[in-house]
Short mmCIF file of C-alpha atoms in Angstrom, two decimals:
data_model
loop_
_atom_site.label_atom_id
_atom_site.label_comp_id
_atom_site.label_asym_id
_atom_site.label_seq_id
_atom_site.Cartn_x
_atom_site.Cartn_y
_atom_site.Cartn_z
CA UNK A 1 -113.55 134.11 89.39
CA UNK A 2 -113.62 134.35 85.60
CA UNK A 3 -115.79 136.55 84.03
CA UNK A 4 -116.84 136.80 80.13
CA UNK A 5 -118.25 140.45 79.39
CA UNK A 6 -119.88 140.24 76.09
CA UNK A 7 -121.36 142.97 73.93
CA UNK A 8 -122.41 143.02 70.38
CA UNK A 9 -119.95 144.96 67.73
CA UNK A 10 -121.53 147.35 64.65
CA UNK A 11 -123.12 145.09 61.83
CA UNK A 12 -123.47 145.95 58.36
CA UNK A 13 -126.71 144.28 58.50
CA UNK A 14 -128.33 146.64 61.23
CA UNK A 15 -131.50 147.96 59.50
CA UNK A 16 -130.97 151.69 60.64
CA UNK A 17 -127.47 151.42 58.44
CA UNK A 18 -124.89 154.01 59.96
CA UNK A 19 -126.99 154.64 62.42
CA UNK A 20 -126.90 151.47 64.15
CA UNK A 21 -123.18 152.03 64.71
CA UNK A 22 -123.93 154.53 67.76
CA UNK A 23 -125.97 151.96 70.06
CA UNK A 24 -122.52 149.24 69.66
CA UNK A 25 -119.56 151.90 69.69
CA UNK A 26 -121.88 152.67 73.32
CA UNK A 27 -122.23 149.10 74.01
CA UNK A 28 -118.65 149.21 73.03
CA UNK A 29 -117.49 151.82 76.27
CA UNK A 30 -119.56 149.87 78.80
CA UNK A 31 -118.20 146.94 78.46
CA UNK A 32 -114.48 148.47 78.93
CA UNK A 33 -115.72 149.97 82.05
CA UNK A 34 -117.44 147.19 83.64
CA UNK A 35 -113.77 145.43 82.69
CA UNK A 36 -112.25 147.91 84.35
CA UNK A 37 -114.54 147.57 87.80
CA UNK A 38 -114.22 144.13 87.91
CA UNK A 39 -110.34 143.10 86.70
CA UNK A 40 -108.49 144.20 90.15
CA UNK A 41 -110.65 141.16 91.91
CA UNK A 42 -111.49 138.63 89.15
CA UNK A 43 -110.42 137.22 85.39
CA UNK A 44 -112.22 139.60 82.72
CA UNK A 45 -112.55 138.35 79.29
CA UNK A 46 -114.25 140.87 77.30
CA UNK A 47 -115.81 138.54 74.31
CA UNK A 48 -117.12 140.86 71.09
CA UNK A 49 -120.22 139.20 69.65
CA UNK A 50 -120.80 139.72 65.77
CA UNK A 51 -124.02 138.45 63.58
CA UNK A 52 -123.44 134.66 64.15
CA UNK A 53 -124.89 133.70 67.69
CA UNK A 54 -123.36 129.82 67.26
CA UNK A 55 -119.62 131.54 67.03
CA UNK A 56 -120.62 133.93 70.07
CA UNK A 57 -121.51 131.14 72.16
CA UNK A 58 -118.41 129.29 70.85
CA UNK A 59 -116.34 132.10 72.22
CA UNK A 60 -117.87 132.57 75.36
CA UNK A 61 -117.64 128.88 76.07
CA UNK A 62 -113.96 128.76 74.97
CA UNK A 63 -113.34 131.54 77.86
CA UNK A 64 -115.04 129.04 80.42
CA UNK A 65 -116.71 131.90 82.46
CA UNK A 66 -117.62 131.13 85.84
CA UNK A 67 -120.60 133.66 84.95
CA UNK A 68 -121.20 135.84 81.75
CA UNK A 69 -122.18 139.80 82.23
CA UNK A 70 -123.89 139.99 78.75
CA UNK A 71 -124.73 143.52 77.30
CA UNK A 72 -125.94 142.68 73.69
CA UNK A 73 -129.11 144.47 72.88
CA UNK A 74 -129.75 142.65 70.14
CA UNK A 75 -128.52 139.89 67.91
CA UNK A 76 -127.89 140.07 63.44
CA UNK A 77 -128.49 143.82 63.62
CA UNK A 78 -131.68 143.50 64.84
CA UNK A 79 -132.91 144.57 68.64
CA UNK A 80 -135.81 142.34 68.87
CA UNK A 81 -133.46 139.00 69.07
CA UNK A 82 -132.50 140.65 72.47
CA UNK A 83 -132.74 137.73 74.26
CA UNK A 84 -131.45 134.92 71.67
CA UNK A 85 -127.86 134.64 73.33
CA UNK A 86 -129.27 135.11 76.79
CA UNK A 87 -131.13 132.03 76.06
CA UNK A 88 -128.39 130.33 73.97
CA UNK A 89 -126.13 130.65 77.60
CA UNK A 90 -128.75 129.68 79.74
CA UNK A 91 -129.18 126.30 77.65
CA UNK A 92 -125.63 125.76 77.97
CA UNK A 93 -125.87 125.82 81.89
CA UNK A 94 -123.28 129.62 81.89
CA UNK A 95 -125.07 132.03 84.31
CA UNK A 96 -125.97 135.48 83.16
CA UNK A 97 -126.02 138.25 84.68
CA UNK A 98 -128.99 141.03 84.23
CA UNK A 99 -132.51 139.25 83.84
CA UNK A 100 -133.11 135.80 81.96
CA UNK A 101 -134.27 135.40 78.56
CA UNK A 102 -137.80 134.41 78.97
CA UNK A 103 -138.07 137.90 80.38
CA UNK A 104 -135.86 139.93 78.00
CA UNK A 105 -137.96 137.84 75.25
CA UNK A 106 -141.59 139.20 77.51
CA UNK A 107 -140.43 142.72 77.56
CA UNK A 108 -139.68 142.85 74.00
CA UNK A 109 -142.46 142.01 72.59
CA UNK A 110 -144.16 145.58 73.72
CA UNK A 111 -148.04 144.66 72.61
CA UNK A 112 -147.79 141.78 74.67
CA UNK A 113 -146.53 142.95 78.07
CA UNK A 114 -148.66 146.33 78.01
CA UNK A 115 -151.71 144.12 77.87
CA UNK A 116 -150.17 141.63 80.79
CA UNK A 117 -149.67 144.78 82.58
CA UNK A 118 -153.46 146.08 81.86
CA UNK A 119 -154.61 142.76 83.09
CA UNK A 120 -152.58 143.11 86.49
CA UNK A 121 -153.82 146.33 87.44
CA UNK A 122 -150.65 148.07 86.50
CA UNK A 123 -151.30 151.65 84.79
CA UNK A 124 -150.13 151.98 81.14
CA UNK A 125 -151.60 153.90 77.98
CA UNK A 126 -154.51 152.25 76.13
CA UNK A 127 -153.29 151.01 72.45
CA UNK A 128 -152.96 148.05 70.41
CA UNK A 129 -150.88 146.45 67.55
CA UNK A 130 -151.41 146.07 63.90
CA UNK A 131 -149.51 144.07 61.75
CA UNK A 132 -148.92 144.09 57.97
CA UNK A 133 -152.16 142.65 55.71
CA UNK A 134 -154.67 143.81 58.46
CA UNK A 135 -158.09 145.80 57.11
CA UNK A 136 -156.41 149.39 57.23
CA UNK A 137 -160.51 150.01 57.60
CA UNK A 138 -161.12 148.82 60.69
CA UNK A 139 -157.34 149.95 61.70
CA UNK A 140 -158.69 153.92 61.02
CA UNK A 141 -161.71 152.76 62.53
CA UNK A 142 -160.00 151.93 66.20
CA UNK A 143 -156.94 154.77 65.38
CA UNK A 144 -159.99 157.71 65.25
CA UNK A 145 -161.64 155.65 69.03
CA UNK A 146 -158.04 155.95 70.54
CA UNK A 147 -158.12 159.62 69.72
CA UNK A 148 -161.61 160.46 71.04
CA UNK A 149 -160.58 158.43 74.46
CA UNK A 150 -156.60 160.51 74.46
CA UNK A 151 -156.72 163.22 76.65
CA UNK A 152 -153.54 164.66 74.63
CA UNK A 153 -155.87 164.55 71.45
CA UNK A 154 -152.66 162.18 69.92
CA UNK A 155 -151.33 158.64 69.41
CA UNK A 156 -147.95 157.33 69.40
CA UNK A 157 -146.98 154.90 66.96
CA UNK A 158 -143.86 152.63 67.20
CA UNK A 159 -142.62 149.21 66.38
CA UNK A 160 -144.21 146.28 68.39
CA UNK A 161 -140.98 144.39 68.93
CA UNK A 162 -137.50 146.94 69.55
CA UNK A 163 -135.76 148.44 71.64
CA UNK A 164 -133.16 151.50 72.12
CA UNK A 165 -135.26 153.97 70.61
CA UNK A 166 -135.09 152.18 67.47
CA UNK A 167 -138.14 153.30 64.93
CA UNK A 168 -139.26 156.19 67.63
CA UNK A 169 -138.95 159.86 66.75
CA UNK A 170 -140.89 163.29 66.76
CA UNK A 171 -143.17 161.42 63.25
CA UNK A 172 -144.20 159.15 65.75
CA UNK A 173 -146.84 161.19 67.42
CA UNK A 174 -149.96 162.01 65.16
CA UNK A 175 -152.94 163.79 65.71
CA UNK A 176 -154.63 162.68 62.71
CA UNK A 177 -155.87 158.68 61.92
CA UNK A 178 -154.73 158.68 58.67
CA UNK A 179 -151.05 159.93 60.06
CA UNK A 180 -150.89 157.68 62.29
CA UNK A 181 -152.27 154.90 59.59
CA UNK A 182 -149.09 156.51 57.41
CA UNK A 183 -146.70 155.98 60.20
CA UNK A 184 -147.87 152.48 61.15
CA UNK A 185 -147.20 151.40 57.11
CA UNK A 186 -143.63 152.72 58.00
CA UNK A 187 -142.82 150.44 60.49
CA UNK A 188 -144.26 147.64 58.35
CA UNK A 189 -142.05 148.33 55.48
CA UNK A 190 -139.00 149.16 57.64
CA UNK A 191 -139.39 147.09 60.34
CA UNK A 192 -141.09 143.85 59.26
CA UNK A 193 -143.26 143.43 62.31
CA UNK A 194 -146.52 144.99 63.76
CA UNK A 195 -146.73 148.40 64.97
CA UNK A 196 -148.39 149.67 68.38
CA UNK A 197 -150.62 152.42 68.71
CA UNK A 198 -151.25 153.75 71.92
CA UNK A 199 -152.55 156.92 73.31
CA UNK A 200 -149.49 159.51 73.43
CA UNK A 201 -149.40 160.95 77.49
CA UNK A 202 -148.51 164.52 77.02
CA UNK A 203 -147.25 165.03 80.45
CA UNK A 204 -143.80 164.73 83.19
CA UNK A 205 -141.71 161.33 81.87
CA UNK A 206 -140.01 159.47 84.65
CA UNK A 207 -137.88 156.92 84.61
CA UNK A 208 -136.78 154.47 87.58
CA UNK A 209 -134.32 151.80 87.63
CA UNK A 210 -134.17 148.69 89.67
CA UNK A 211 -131.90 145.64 90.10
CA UNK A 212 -131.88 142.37 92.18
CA UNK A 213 -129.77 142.10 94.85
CA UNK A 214 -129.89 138.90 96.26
CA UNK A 215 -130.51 138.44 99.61
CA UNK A 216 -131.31 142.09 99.67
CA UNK A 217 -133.96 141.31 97.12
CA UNK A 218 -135.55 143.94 94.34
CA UNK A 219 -133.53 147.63 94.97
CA UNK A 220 -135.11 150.78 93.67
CA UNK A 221 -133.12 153.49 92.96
CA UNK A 222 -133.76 157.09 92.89
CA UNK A 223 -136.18 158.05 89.98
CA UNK A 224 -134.97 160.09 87.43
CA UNK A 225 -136.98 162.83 85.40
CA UNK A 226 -137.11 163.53 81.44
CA UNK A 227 -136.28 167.20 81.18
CA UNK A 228 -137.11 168.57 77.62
CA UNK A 229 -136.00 171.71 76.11
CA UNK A 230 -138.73 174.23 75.87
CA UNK A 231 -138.27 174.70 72.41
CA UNK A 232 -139.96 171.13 71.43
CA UNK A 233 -143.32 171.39 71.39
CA UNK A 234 -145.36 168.85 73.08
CA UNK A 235 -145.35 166.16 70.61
CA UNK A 236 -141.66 166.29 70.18
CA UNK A 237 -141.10 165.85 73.42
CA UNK A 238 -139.85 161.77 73.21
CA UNK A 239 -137.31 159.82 73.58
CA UNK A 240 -136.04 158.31 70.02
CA UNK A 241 -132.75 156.28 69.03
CA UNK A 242 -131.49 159.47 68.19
CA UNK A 243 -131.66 161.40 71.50
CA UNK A 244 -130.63 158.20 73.20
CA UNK A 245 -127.50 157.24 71.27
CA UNK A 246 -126.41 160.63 68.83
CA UNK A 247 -125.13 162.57 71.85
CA UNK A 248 -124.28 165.29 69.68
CA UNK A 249 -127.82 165.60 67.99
CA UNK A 250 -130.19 168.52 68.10
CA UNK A 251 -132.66 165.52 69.68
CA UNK A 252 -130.07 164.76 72.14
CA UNK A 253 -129.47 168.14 73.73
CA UNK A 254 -132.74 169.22 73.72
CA UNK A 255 -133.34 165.90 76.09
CA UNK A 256 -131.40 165.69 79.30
CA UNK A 257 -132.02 163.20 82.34
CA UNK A 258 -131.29 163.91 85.54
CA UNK A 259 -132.15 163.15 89.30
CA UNK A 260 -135.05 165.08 90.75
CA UNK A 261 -133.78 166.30 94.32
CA UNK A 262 -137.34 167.58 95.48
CA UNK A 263 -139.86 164.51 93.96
CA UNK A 264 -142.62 165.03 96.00
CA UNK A 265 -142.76 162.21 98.35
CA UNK A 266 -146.47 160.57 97.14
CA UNK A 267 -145.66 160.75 93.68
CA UNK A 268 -142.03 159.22 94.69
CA UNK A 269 -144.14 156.28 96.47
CA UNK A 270 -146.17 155.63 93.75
CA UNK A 271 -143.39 155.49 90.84
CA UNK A 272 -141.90 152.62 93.54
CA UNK A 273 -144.81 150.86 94.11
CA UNK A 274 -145.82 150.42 90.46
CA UNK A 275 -142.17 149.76 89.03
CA UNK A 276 -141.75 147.28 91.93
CA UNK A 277 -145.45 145.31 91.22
CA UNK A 278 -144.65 145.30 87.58
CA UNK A 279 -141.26 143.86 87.81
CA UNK A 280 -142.30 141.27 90.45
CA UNK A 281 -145.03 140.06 88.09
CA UNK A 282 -142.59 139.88 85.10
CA UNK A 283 -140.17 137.92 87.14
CA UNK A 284 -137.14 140.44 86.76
CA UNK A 285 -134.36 139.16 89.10
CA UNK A 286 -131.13 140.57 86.90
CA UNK A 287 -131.46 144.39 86.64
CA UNK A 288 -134.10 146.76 84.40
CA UNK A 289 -135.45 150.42 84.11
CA UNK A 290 -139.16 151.48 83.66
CA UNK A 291 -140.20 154.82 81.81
CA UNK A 292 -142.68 156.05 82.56
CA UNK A 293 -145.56 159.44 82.33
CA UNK A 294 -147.80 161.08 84.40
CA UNK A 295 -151.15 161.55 83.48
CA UNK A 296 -154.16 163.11 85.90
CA UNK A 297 -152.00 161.97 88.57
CA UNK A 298 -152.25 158.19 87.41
CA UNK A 299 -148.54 157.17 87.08
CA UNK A 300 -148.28 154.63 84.00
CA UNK A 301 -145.40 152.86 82.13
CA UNK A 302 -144.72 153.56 79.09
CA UNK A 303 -141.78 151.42 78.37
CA UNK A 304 -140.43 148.51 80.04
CA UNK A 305 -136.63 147.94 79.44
CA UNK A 306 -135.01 144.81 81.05
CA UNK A 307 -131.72 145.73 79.42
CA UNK A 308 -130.97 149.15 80.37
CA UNK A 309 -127.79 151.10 79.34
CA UNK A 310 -124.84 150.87 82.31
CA UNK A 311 -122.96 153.36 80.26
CA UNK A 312 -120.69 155.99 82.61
CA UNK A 313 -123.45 158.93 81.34
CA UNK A 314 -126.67 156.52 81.63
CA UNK A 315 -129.36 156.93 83.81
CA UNK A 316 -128.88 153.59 85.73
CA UNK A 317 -125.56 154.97 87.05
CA UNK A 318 -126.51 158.72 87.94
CA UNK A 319 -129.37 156.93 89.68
CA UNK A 320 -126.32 154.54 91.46
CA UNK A 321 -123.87 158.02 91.89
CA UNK A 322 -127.05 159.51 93.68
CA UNK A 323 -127.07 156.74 96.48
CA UNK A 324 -123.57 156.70 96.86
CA UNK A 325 -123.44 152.80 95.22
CA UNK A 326 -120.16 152.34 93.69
CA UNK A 327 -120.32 151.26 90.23
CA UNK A 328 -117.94 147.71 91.36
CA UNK A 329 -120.08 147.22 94.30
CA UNK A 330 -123.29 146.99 92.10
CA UNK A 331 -122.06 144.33 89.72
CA UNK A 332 -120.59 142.32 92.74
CA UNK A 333 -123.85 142.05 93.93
CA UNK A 334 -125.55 141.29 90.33
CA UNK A 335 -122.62 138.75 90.36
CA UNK A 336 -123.21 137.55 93.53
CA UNK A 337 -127.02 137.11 92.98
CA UNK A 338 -126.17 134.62 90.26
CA UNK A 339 -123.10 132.87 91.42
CA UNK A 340 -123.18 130.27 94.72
CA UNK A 341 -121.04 132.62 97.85
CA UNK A 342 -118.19 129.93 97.70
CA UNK A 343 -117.82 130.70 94.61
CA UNK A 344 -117.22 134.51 94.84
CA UNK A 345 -113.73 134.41 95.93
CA UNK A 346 -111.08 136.78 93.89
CA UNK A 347 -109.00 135.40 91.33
CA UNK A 348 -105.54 134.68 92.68
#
């Protein structure tokens, strides 16, 4: 079978400037090693994708994939056009592995899904968006109400519509409206889109990844826990674009993610239950990670990521290393879940 891997390369037009260069030189490794799972028993093409999604979906289309395992996170330098060549590829009739655009497009808009969730009965922190031009009144006004109703006394605020950590660090958290106010003008003038408030959970973070696998439907894997140094005090204690991509960052090794052996089994049942309801009701059939907090023994979801890292040191594949899943078998049966079974034969 012939398969296109694409991932997006660093652009000079990424907003974070040198920053943006770890998330693609990442992006970069994975897509080598999902080449290197797949090439003994199909045709691997691994297509680079720069800041013109036409020319991308030129190239995949001049590979002719039989299927396309896309990793871009983004398109132009910007995270929240996540799901632009998804959806170019799906118009052009090219399967696509990991979940389809109308989801990726859902899950990025971050205001929008935690109030879908809310209205499902799925637990997630109380917040809401502002965007630039609004009454910065009546935004103190519903800033100092959040606080009164946050157990932790804080808010979080972050940009409505990214991903990968992007706009997220310890300047986030504020105990004070007018902070928080200060912070949400950031992501205006940085960002160019509305910021979300929401009540900051100071408690255990979680995370739990999931992927379709066909026949076998919606597989959860073994939760992972958010270990933070004890150094970082409580409002420190998140997960930015810095801890997730500058490995060698004070943010990053004070942040470490790692399998919990012991999870006590009801808690363990409820991170499952939720993860699986949510994903069901967003219609995730490709592959995805929740993170999420515990707070007074109510599990919510704090983020929603239908895009996860598949890196060799990501969460997603210590969670897949835990089960005993081989990394090849797990995109076989992403593959498979997208591709008819006469179809799956190796290339000759």
């Amino acid at each position: 079978m012939r398969i296109a891997i694409t991932y997006h390369v660093a652009s000079p037009s990424h907003p974070h400037g040198q920053a943006g260069s770890f998330g693609a030189h990442e992006l970069s490794a994975t897509a080598r090693d999902i080449h290197a799972a797949l090439a003994p028993a199909h045709d691997c093409t691994l297509v680079p994708i720069g800041d013109s999604v036409p020319a991308a979906l030129a190239a995949v289309r001049e590979v002719a994939p039989d299927v396309v395992f896309n990793l871009c996170e983004g398109a132009v330098g910007r995270t929240r056009f996540e799901a632009h060549l998804s959806l170019g590829l799906d118009m052009l009739g090219i399967p696509c592995c990991g979940c389809d655009p109308v989801t990726l497009a859902l899950c990025q808009d971050k205001p929008f899904v935690k109030q879908f969730l809310r209205q499902t009965g799925v637990a997630t922190p109380s917040g809401f968006a502002v965007a630039p031009g609004c009454s910065e009144g009546h935004v103190l006004e519903d800033i100092r109400e959040l606080l009164a109703r946050a157990a932790s006394g804080r808010v979080i605020v972050k940009p409505a519509r990214e991903g990968g950590g992007v706009g997220i660090d310890g300047d986030s958290v504020c105990g004070e409206a007018e902070a928080a106010l200060a912070r949400a003008r950031l992501v205006w003038a940085r960002h160019h889109q509305p910021a979300l408030i929401e009540t900051f959970i100071d408690g255990p973070e979680y995370n739990l990844a999931l992927y379709h696998a066909g026949a076998r439907g919606l597989v959860a894997l073994p939760p992972g826990q958010i270990v933070f140094a004890p150094t970082l005090v409580p409002e420190r204690r998140v997960v930015g674009w810095t801890a997730k991509w500058d490995v060698a960052s004070r943010e990053a090794q004070a942040t470490i993610s790692r399998i919990v052996p012991d999870l006590a089994p009801a808690l363990h049942a409820e991170l499952v239950a939720t993860c699986t309801r949510a994903a069901t009701l967003l219609g995730m059939t490709g592959y995805c990670r929740f993170d999420l907090r515990l707070a007074a023994d109510v599990v919510q979801i704090v983020d929603v990521n239908a895009n996860p890292d598949l890196g060799p040191g990501s969460g997603f594949r210590t969670a897949l290393a835990a089960v005993g899943i081989p990394f090849s078998e797990f995109l076989g049966e992403l593959i498979a879940a997208r591709i008819p079974a006469a179809r799956l034969a190796p290339a000759a």
